[in-house]
Coordinates of C-alpha atoms in Angstrom, one line a residue:
X1 CA 112.8 116.0 84.1
X2 CA 111.7 116.6 87.8
X3 CA 113.5 113.9 89.9
X4 CA 111.6 114.7 93.2
X5 CA 108.9 112.3 94.2
X6 CA 105.4 113.6 93.5
X7 CA 103.7 115.1 96.7
X8 CA 101.1 112.2 96.6
X9 CA 103.9 109.7 97.0
X10 CA 105.2 111.6 100.0
X11 CA 101.8 112.1 101.4
X12 CA 101.1 108.4 101.5
X13 CA 104.4 107.6 102.9
X14 CA 104.3 110.2 105.7
X15 CA 101.6 108.5 107.8
X16 CA 103.5 105.3 107.7
X17 CA 106.6 107.0 109.0
X18 CA 104.9 109.1 111.5
X19 CA 102.8 106.1 112.8
X20 CA 106.0 104.0 113.2
X21 CA 107.4 106.8 115.3
X22 CA 104.3 107.0 117.3
X23 CA 104.7 103.3 118.2
X24 CA 108.4 103.1 118.8
X25 CA 108.3 105.5 121.9
X26 CA 105.6 103.5 123.8
X27 CA 107.3 100.3 122.9
X28 CA 110.2 101.5 124.9
X29 CA 108.1 102.6 127.9
X30 CA 107.7 106.4 127.0
X31 CA 104.1 107.6 126.8
X32 CA 103.6 110.5 129.3
X33 CA 99.8 110.4 128.8
X34 CA 99.7 106.9 130.4
X35 CA 102.4 107.5 133.0
X36 CA 105.4 106.4 131.0
X37 CA 108.0 109.2 131.5
X38 CA 111.2 107.0 131.3
X39 CA 112.6 104.8 128.6
X40 CA 112.4 101.1 129.5
X41 CA 112.5 97.5 128.1
X42 CA 109.6 96.4 130.4
X43 CA 107.1 96.4 127.5
X44 CA 109.2 93.8 125.8
X45 CA 109.6 91.8 128.9
X46 CA 105.8 91.8 129.3
X47 CA 105.3 90.9 125.7
X48 CA 107.7 87.9 125.7
X49 CA 106.2 86.7 128.9
X50 CA 102.9 86.2 127.2
X51 CA 101.8 82.5 126.8
X52 CA 101.8 81.3 123.3
X53 CA 103.6 84.2 121.8
X54 CA 106.1 82.0 119.8
X55 CA 103.2 80.0 118.4
X56 CA 101.4 83.3 117.4
X57 CA 104.5 84.6 115.8
X58 CA 105.2 81.4 113.8
X59 CA 101.6 81.3 112.7
X60 CA 101.9 84.8 111.3
X61 CA 105.2 84.1 109.6
X62 CA 103.9 80.9 108.0
X63 CA 100.7 82.6 106.8
X64 CA 102.7 85.4 105.2
X65 CA 105.2 83.2 103.3
X66 CA 102.9 80.1 102.3
X67 CA 100.1 82.4 101.1
X68 CA 102.4 84.4 98.9
X69 CA 104.3 81.2 97.7
X70 CA 101.1 79.4 96.7
X71 CA 99.4 82.6 95.2
X72 CA 102.4 83.5 93.0
X73 CA 103.1 79.8 92.0
X74 CA 99.5 79.4 91.0
X75 CA 99.5 82.7 89.0
X76 CA 102.7 81.6 87.3
X77 CA 101.3 78.3 86.3
X78 CA 98.0 79.5 85.1
X79 CA 99.4 82.4 83.1
X80 CA 102.0 80.2 81.5
X81 CA 99.5 77.6 80.6
X82 CA 96.7 79.9 79.3
X83 CA 97.9 83.3 78.4
X84 CA 96.4 84.3 75.1
X85 CA 93.8 81.6 75.1
X86 CA 90.1 81.7 75.5
X87 CA 90.3 80.3 79.0
X88 CA 92.6 83.2 80.1
X89 CA 90.1 85.7 78.6
X90 CA 87.3 84.1 80.5
X91 CA 89.3 84.2 83.7
X92 CA 90.0 87.9 83.0
X93 CA 86.2 88.7 82.7
X94 CA 85.7 87.0 86.1
X95 CA 88.2 88.8 87.9
X96 CA 86.1 92.0 88.4
X97 CA 83.3 90.4 90.4
X98 CA 85.8 88.3 92.3
X99 CA 88.0 91.3 93.4
X100 CA 84.8 93.2 94.5
X101 CA 84.1 90.7 97.3
X102 CA 85.7 91.9 100.5
X103 CA 88.1 89.8 102.4
X104 CA 85.8 89.2 105.4
X105 CA 82.7 88.4 103.1
X106 CA 84.8 85.7 101.2
X107 CA 86.1 84.3 104.6
X108 CA 82.5 84.0 105.8
X109 CA 81.5 82.3 102.6
X110 CA 84.5 79.8 102.8
X111 CA 83.7 79.1 106.4
X112 CA 80.1 78.2 105.4
X113 CA 81.5 76.0 102.7
X114 CA 84.2 73.9 104.5
X115 CA 82.9 73.9 108.1
X116 CA 81.9 70.5 109.4
X117 CA 78.3 71.6 109.0
X118 CA 79.0 73.4 105.7
X119 CA 78.0 72.5 102.1
X120 CA 80.8 70.2 101.3
X121 CA 80.0 67.8 104.2
X122 CA 76.3 68.1 103.5
X123 CA 77.0 66.9 100.0
X124 CA 78.7 63.7 101.3
X125 CA 76.5 63.2 104.3
X126 CA 74.2 60.7 102.7
X127 CA 76.8 58.5 101.0
X128 CA 78.9 58.5 104.2
X129 CA 75.8 57.9 106.4
X130 CA 76.4 61.1 108.4
X131 CA 73.5 62.3 110.5
X132 CA 75.4 64.9 112.4
X133 CA 78.4 67.1 111.5
X134 CA 81.7 65.3 111.9
X135 CA 83.8 66.2 115.0
X136 CA 86.6 68.0 113.0
X137 CA 88.3 71.3 113.7
X138 CA 88.5 72.9 110.2
X139 CA 87.5 76.5 110.7
X140 CA 89.9 77.8 113.4
X141 CA 92.4 74.9 113.0
X142 CA 95.6 75.5 115.1
X143 CA 97.9 75.3 112.0
X144 CA 95.9 78.1 110.4
X145 CA 95.3 76.2 107.1
X146 CA 91.8 77.5 106.7
X147 CA 92.9 81.0 107.3
X148 CA 95.6 80.6 104.6
X149 CA 93.1 79.0 102.2
X150 CA 90.8 82.1 102.7
X151 CA 93.8 84.5 101.9
X152 CA 94.8 82.6 98.8
X153 CA 91.2 82.6 97.5
X154 CA 91.5 86.4 97.6
X155 CA 95.1 87.1 96.8
X156 CA 95.3 84.8 93.7
X157 CA 92.7 86.9 91.7
X158 CA 94.5 90.1 92.7
X159 CA 97.9 88.7 91.5
X160 CA 96.2 87.6 88.3
X161 CA 95.0 91.1 87.8
X162 CA 98.4 92.7 88.2
X163 CA 99.9 90.1 85.9
X164 CA 97.3 90.8 83.2
X165 CA 98.1 94.5 83.5
X166 CA 101.9 93.8 83.2
X167 CA 101.8 91.3 80.3
X168 CA 101.6 93.9 77.5
X169 CA 104.8 95.6 78.6
X170 CA 106.6 92.2 78.5
X171 CA 105.9 91.6 74.8
X172 CA 104.7 88.0 75.4
X173 CA 103.8 87.2 71.8
X174 CA 107.3 87.8 70.4
X175 CA 109.1 86.2 73.3
X176 CA 107.0 83.0 73.1
X177 CA 107.4 82.8 69.4
X178 CA 111.2 82.9 69.9
X179 CA 111.0 80.2 72.6
X180 CA 108.8 78.0 70.4
X181 CA 111.4 78.5 67.6
X182 CA 114.0 77.2 70.0
X183 CA 111.9 74.1 70.7
X184 CA 110.6 75.0 74.3
X185 CA 107.3 73.8 75.4
X186 CA 104.7 76.3 76.3
X187 CA 105.1 76.2 80.1
X188 CA 109.0 76.3 80.0
X189 CA 109.1 78.9 77.3
X190 CA 106.8 81.3 79.3
X191 CA 108.7 80.7 82.5
X192 CA 112.1 81.3 80.9
X193 CA 111.4 84.0 78.4
X194 CA 108.3 86.0 79.6
X195 CA 107.9 85.6 83.4
X196 CA 111.2 87.4 84.4
X197 CA 110.0 90.5 82.5
X198 CA 106.5 90.2 84.0
X199 CA 107.7 89.6 87.6
X200 CA 110.0 92.8 87.5
X201 CA 106.7 94.8 87.2
X202 CA 104.6 93.0 89.8
X203 CA 107.3 92.7 92.5
X204 CA 105.8 95.4 94.7
X205 CA 102.3 94.0 94.6
X206 CA 103.7 90.5 95.5
X207 CA 105.6 92.1 98.5
X208 CA 102.3 93.7 99.4
X209 CA 100.5 90.4 99.4
X210 CA 103.2 88.9 101.6
X211 CA 103.0 91.8 104.1
X212 CA 99.2 91.7 104.2
X213 CA 99.0 87.9 104.8
X214 CA 101.6 88.1 107.6
X215 CA 99.5 90.7 109.5
X216 CA 95.9 90.0 108.4
X217 CA 93.2 90.6 111.1
X218 CA 89.7 90.3 109.6
X219 CA 90.2 86.9 107.9
X220 CA 92.0 85.6 110.9
X221 CA 89.2 86.5 113.1
X222 CA 86.8 84.5 110.8
X223 CA 88.9 81.6 109.8
X224 CA 92.0 81.6 112.0
X225 CA 92.8 79.9 115.3
X226 CA 92.2 81.6 118.7
X227 CA 94.3 79.5 121.0
X228 CA 96.7 81.1 120.2
X229 CA 95.6 83.5 117.6
X230 CA 97.9 85.1 115.0
X231 CA 100.0 87.9 116.5
X232 CA 98.1 90.7 114.8
X233 CA 94.9 89.6 116.3
X234 CA 96.3 89.4 119.7
X235 CA 97.7 93.0 119.3
X236 CA 94.2 94.3 118.5
X237 CA 93.0 92.7 121.8
X238 CA 95.7 94.4 123.8
X239 CA 95.1 97.7 122.0
X240 CA 91.4 97.6 123.0
X241 CA 91.9 96.3 126.5
X242 CA 90.5 98.4 129.4
X243 CA 93.8 98.1 131.2
X244 CA 95.6 100.9 129.5
X245 CA 99.0 99.7 130.7
X246 CA 98.7 97.0 127.9
X247 CA 99.2 99.9 125.4
X248 CA 103.0 99.6 126.1
X249 CA 103.0 95.9 125.5
X250 CA 100.9 96.4 122.4
X251 CA 103.3 98.9 121.1
X252 CA 106.1 96.4 121.6
X253 CA 104.1 93.8 119.9
X254 CA 103.7 96.0 116.9
X255 CA 107.3 96.3 116.5
X256 CA 107.6 92.5 116.8
X257 CA 105.0 92.3 114.0
X258 CA 106.9 94.6 111.8
X259 CA 110.0 92.5 112.4
X260 CA 108.0 89.3 111.4
X261 CA 106.8 90.9 108.3
X262 CA 110.3 92.0 107.3
X263 CA 111.4 88.4 107.9
X264 CA 108.6 87.3 105.6
X265 CA 109.8 89.7 102.9
X266 CA 113.4 88.5 103.5
X267 CA 112.3 84.9 102.9
X268 CA 110.5 85.9 99.7
X269 CA 113.6 87.7 98.4
X270 CA 115.5 84.6 99.0
X271 CA 112.9 82.6 97.1
X272 CA 113.3 85.2 94.3
X273 CA 117.1 84.5 94.1
X274 CA 116.5 80.7 94.2
X275 CA 113.9 81.0 91.4
X276 CA 116.3 83.1 89.3
X277 CA 119.0 80.6 89.9
X278 CA 116.8 77.6 89.0
X279 CA 115.7 79.3 85.8
X280 CA 119.4 79.7 84.9
X281 CA 120.1 76.0 85.6
X282 CA 116.9 75.0 83.7
X283 CA 118.1 77.0 80.7
X284 CA 121.8 75.8 80.9
X285 CA 120.8 72.1 81.0
X286 CA 119.2 72.6 77.5
X287 CA 116.0 70.6 78.3
X288 CA 113.0 71.9 76.3
X289 CA 110.2 70.3 78.4
X290 CA 107.7 69.9 75.7
X291 CA 105.7 67.2 77.4
X292 CA 103.7 69.5 79.6
X293 CA 100.1 68.7 78.7
X294 CA 99.4 67.2 82.2
X295 CA 101.0 70.3 83.9
X296 CA 99.0 72.7 81.7
X297 CA 95.7 71.1 82.7
X298 CA 96.6 71.0 86.3
X299 CA 97.4 74.7 86.2
X300 CA 93.8 75.5 85.9
X301 CA 92.9 73.8 89.2
X302 CA 93.9 76.5 91.7
X303 CA 92.3 79.3 89.9
X304 CA 89.1 77.2 89.3
X305 CA 89.0 76.3 93.0
X306 CA 89.4 80.1 93.9
X307 CA 86.5 81.1 91.6
X308 CA 84.3 78.2 92.8
X309 CA 85.0 78.8 96.6
X310 CA 84.1 82.5 96.2
X311 CA 81.0 81.8 94.0
X312 CA 79.6 79.0 96.2
X313 CA 80.6 81.0 99.4
X314 CA 78.4 83.9 98.1
X315 CA 75.5 81.5 97.3
X316 CA 75.6 80.1 100.9
X317 CA 75.6 83.8 102.3
X318 CA 72.5 84.4 100.3
X319 CA 70.9 81.1 101.5
X320 CA 71.7 81.7 105.1
X321 CA 70.5 85.2 105.1
X322 CA 67.0 83.9 104.1
X323 CA 67.1 80.4 105.7
X324 CA 64.7 79.4 108.5
X325 CA 65.6 76.3 110.4
X326 CA 68.4 74.6 108.4
X327 CA 69.7 71.5 110.1
X328 CA 72.3 69.1 109.0
X329 CA 72.4 67.2 106.5
X330 CA 69.8 69.1 104.5
X331 CA 71.3 70.5 101.3
X332 CA 68.6 73.2 101.0
X333 CA 66.8 75.2 103.8
X334 CA 63.2 73.8 104.2
X335 CA 61.8 77.3 104.7
X336 CA 62.9 80.6 103.4
X337 CA 62.1 83.9 105.2
X338 CA 63.1 87.6 105.2
X339 CA 62.9 87.7 109.1
X340 CA 66.7 88.1 109.4
X341 CA 66.8 90.9 106.9
X342 CA 63.9 92.8 108.7
X343 CA 65.6 92.3 112.1
X344 CA 69.1 93.3 110.9
X345 CA 68.6 96.1 108.6
X346 CA 67.7 98.8 111.1
X347 CA 70.8 98.3 113.1
X348 CA 73.0 97.9 110.0
X349 CA 71.7 101.0 108.2
X350 CA 74.0 103.5 109.8
X351 CA 77.2 101.5 109.4
X352 CA 76.2 100.8 105.7
X353 CA 75.6 104.6 105.1
X354 CA 79.0 105.4 106.7
X355 CA 80.7 102.8 104.6
X356 CA 79.3 104.5 101.4
X357 CA 80.2 108.0 102.5
X358 CA 83.7 107.0 103.5
X359 CA 84.3 104.8 100.5
X360 CA 83.2 107.5 98.0
X361 CA 85.0 110.3 99.9
X362 CA 88.4 108.4 100.1
X363 CA 87.9 107.1 96.6
X364 CA 87.2 110.5 94.9
X365 CA 90.0 112.2 96.7
X366 CA 92.4 109.4 95.7
X367 CA 91.2 109.6 92.2
X368 CA 91.9 113.3 91.9
X369 CA 95.3 113.0 93.5
X370 CA 96.3 110.0 91.4
X371 CA 95.2 111.6 88.2
X372 CA 97.2 114.8 89.0
X373 CA 100.3 112.6 89.8
X374 CA 99.9 110.6 86.5
X375 CA 99.3 113.6 84.4
X376 CA 102.4 115.3 85.8
X377 CA 104.5 112.3 85.1
X378 CA 103.1 112.0 81.6
X379 CA 103.9 115.6 80.8
X380 CA 107.3 115.3 82.1
X381 CA 108.1 112.2 80.1
X382 CA 110.5 112.6 77.2
X383 CA 111.4 109.0 76.3
X384 CA 110.3 107.2 73.2
X385 CA 108.0 104.7 74.8
X386 CA 105.1 105.3 77.1
X387 CA 105.6 106.9 80.4
X388 CA 105.9 104.9 83.7
X389 CA 106.1 105.6 87.3
X390 CA 109.6 105.7 88.5
X391 CA 110.8 102.8 90.9
X392 CA 111.2 105.3 93.8
X393 CA 107.7 106.8 93.4
X394 CA 106.2 103.3 93.1
X395 CA 107.9 102.2 96.2
X396 CA 106.6 105.2 98.2
X397 CA 103.1 104.6 96.9
X398 CA 103.2 101.0 98.0
X399 CA 104.8 101.7 101.3
X400 CA 101.4 101.6 103.2
X401 CA 100.7 98.2 101.7
X402 CA 104.1 96.7 102.5
X403 CA 104.3 98.0 106.1
X404 CA 101.9 96.0 108.2
X405 CA 98.8 98.1 109.2
X406 CA 99.0 97.1 112.8
X407 CA 102.6 98.3 113.0
X408 CA 101.8 102.0 112.2
X409 CA 98.0 102.5 112.5
X410 CA 98.4 101.9 116.2
X411 CA 101.0 104.7 116.3
X412 CA 98.7 106.8 114.3
X413 CA 95.9 106.3 116.9
X414 CA 98.2 107.3 119.7
X415 CA 99.1 110.5 117.9
X416 CA 95.5 111.2 117.1
X417 CA 94.6 110.8 120.8
X418 CA 97.6 112.9 121.9
X419 CA 96.6 115.7 119.4
X420 CA 93.1 115.7 121.0
X421 CA 91.2 114.8 117.8
X422 CA 87.9 113.1 118.2
X423 CA 86.8 110.3 115.8
X424 CA 85.0 111.8 112.9
X425 CA 84.0 110.7 109.3
X426 CA 86.6 113.1 107.9
X427 CA 89.3 111.4 109.9
X428 CA 88.2 108.0 108.6
X429 CA 88.3 109.3 105.0
X430 CA 91.8 110.6 105.6
X431 CA 93.1 107.3 107.1
X432 CA 91.4 105.2 104.4
X433 CA 92.9 107.4 101.7
X434 CA 96.4 106.0 102.7
X435 CA 95.3 102.5 101.7
X436 CA 92.9 103.4 98.8
X437 CA 95.3 105.6 96.8
X438 CA 97.9 102.8 96.0
X439 CA 95.2 100.6 94.6
X440 CA 93.7 103.5 92.6
X441 CA 97.2 104.2 91.1
X442 CA 97.8 100.6 90.3
X443 CA 94.6 100.3 88.3
X444 CA 94.8 103.6 86.5
X445 CA 98.5 104.0 85.7
X446 CA 98.8 101.6 82.8
X447 CA 95.7 102.7 80.8
X448 CA 96.4 106.5 81.5
X449 CA 100.0 106.1 80.2
X450 CA 98.9 103.8 77.2
X451 CA 96.5 106.3 75.7
X452 CA 97.9 107.3 72.3
X453 CA 99.7 110.8 72.6
X454 CA 98.7 111.7 69.1
X455 CA 95.2 112.6 70.4
X456 CA 96.8 115.5 72.4
X457 CA 98.8 116.5 69.4
X458 CA 95.7 116.5 67.3
X459 CA 93.9 118.8 69.8
X460 CA 96.9 121.2 69.9
X461 CA 96.8 121.3 66.1
X462 CA 93.2 122.3 66.2
X463 CA 94.1 125.2 68.6
X464 CA 92.9 123.7 71.8
X465 CA 94.6 124.3 75.1
X466 CA 96.0 121.5 77.2
X467 CA 93.3 122.0 79.8
X468 CA 90.6 121.7 77.1
X469 CA 92.3 118.5 75.6
X470 CA 92.3 117.1 79.2
X471 CA 88.7 117.7 80.0
X472 CA 87.2 117.1 76.5
X473 CA 89.4 114.4 75.2
X474 CA 91.6 112.5 77.7
X475 CA 89.1 112.0 80.4
X476 CA 86.1 111.0 78.2
X477 CA 88.4 108.5 76.3
X478 CA 89.6 107.1 79.7
X479 CA 86.1 107.2 81.4
X480 CA 86.0 103.4 81.7
X481 CA 89.3 102.9 83.5
X482 CA 88.9 106.0 85.6
X483 CA 85.5 104.7 86.8
X484 CA 86.8 101.3 87.4
X485 CA 89.7 102.7 89.4
X486 CA 87.1 104.7 91.5
X487 CA 85.2 101.4 92.0
X488 CA 88.3 99.5 93.2
X489 CA 89.1 102.4 95.6
X490 CA 85.6 102.2 97.0
X491 CA 85.9 98.4 97.5
X492 CA 89.3 98.8 99.2
X493 CA 87.8 101.4 101.6
X494 CA 84.7 99.2 102.2
X495 CA 87.0 96.4 103.3
X496 CA 89.1 98.4 105.8
X497 CA 88.9 96.8 109.2
X498 CA 91.7 97.9 111.5
X499 CA 92.0 101.5 110.5
X500 CA 88.3 101.9 111.0
X501 CA 88.3 100.2 114.4
X502 CA 91.3 102.0 115.7
X503 CA 91.0 105.5 114.3
X504 CA 87.2 105.4 114.8
X505 CA 87.7 104.2 118.4
X506 CA 84.9 101.8 117.9
X507 CA 82.4 104.6 117.7
X508 CA 82.2 104.9 113.9
X509 CA 81.3 101.3 112.9
X510 CA 81.2 100.4 109.1
X511 CA 79.5 97.4 107.6
X512 CA 82.9 95.6 107.7
X513 CA 83.5 96.1 111.4
X514 CA 80.0 95.1 112.0
X515 CA 80.3 91.9 110.0
X516 CA 83.5 90.8 111.7
X517 CA 82.1 91.5 115.1
X518 CA 79.2 89.2 114.4
X519 CA 81.6 86.4 113.8
X520 CA 82.0 85.7 117.5
X521 CA 78.3 85.4 117.8
X522 CA 77.9 82.5 115.5
X523 CA 74.4 83.5 114.2
X524 CA 74.8 82.4 110.5
X525 CA 71.6 84.2 109.4
X526 CA 72.8 87.7 110.7
X527 CA 76.3 87.0 109.4
X528 CA 74.9 86.2 106.0
X529 CA 72.9 89.5 106.0
X530 CA 75.9 91.6 107.1
X531 CA 78.5 89.8 104.7
X532 CA 76.0 90.2 101.8
X533 CA 75.5 93.9 102.4
X534 CA 79.3 94.3 102.7
X535 CA 79.6 92.5 99.2
X536 CA 76.6 94.1 97.5
X537 CA 77.8 97.7 98.2
X538 CA 81.1 97.5 96.1
X539 CA 79.3 95.2 93.6
X540 CA 76.8 97.9 92.9
X541 CA 79.6 100.5 92.5
X542 CA 81.5 98.1 90.1
X543 CA 78.3 97.5 88.1
X544 CA 77.7 101.3 87.9
X545 CA 81.3 101.8 86.7
X546 CA 80.9 99.3 84.0
X547 CA 77.5 100.7 82.7
X548 CA 78.2 104.4 82.9
X549 CA 80.6 104.6 80.0
X550 CA 78.2 102.9 77.8
X551 CA 75.5 105.4 78.9
X552 CA 77.8 108.4 78.5
X553 CA 79.0 107.4 75.0
X554 CA 76.0 105.5 73.7
X555 CA 76.3 107.5 70.4
X556 CA 80.0 106.5 70.2
X557 CA 80.5 102.8 69.9
X558 CA 84.3 102.8 70.3
X559 CA 84.2 104.6 73.7
X560 CA 81.7 102.5 75.5
X561 CA 84.3 99.9 76.9

């Protein structure tokens, strides 16, 4: 078996390494293009002299750790309580639409829901006698709680998805049956017997969530505090400042952000060890914890809140996009109008088209490369069970998701400028590919390897070549997961903010960069239009991906799903 990593894994890891190298030199004062011809620690002195830097760093650290802790804990509780039940199947069906909502759009929807003039306060305005929005700082609170809530609303469904994909490999039915035979309650039995096997498979996605939450930018710009802002947001400000000397300080800040993310990952690894120790103590004490009915009921609450927050948030985006004058405390806009759509669509048409082009371009390229990698791995597999990606290859694929974007995309921007490359759609496709391909691989690996190998043997026995079996048998049988992986890749591309902003140099806006830019204006009607367009584009792709298999195989009932 070939022990070298697949070229795709190396291709995805290379921009991260190169980008980090591109940020290290300016961080130590060396960037000849801007007059930095000698190594120096001055960029770090300037960085640490910035007011509120400690608060920004602490906010990023807290966001990364607490978002991960709450999301993983809620995922564990919900899966332990409901795996294999009707409620779990219902939640699974609802994950697709939820995951298709971009982070920025979900953040806008949550802001419209929890703001002092939002829906929640409008619902209680009459009972509480409110005639004006209460004087509360909720969106943009200094502790970043609203930002963390927005992150949890998005990361909880993602972790549920990866847990659902990992469950079959953990053999939960047999393990739970054994736990029940030993007298354990449902929650304790799942936690002790099933969760360790599941967690080993989802560890990299969990680390990716921690890294993303510690360096998030678009959600922070919508829901996070600004005085001071999280470190990643301040870095983007320094990178775009007309004073080019701040590039050195921004590079030093990017290394600080990398250190903070590594600290969050270190904290999480410590939590892993503590959790394993707690499980051993729990098992050694011999308690069976059968009285868990109240806990099982409470376990549904975080998932229900995430679903409800996203659903009501989208409804509010729709209402604000067509609302006329809508004053507090009215629950419904007195007048509905399409004026905001008519005024906004001409200026948003070009970013929307660019989003579609870059999304399909990066998604299709990622799909081809991932299929090539998975097929090579499947053919090289000689074991008894289904093939799996090796831990090394999986780590390389996930590297762009674990290393904070702001730490290496800034370095890529410096190298792009040094190479004399001008912003172009092709350049955006290339940089989006780095972030799209890992999600496409995550979505497609399990179904690709799970397809019964006897289909290939049957084709060979009929005299068909491997190429014919691939095109005429494997791809048609896997049409649904292949199209779903493409839709996920498109949604990931459509939601990219920082790579588009930096590599596009602000000259190639997409619907995401436009929507986030509108956040500072405070015009809820225009924000509603932009955020809805940002949501509807991937939603249309997801819908098409779900309907195409049924249309392609309408004469073959078993191949429609």
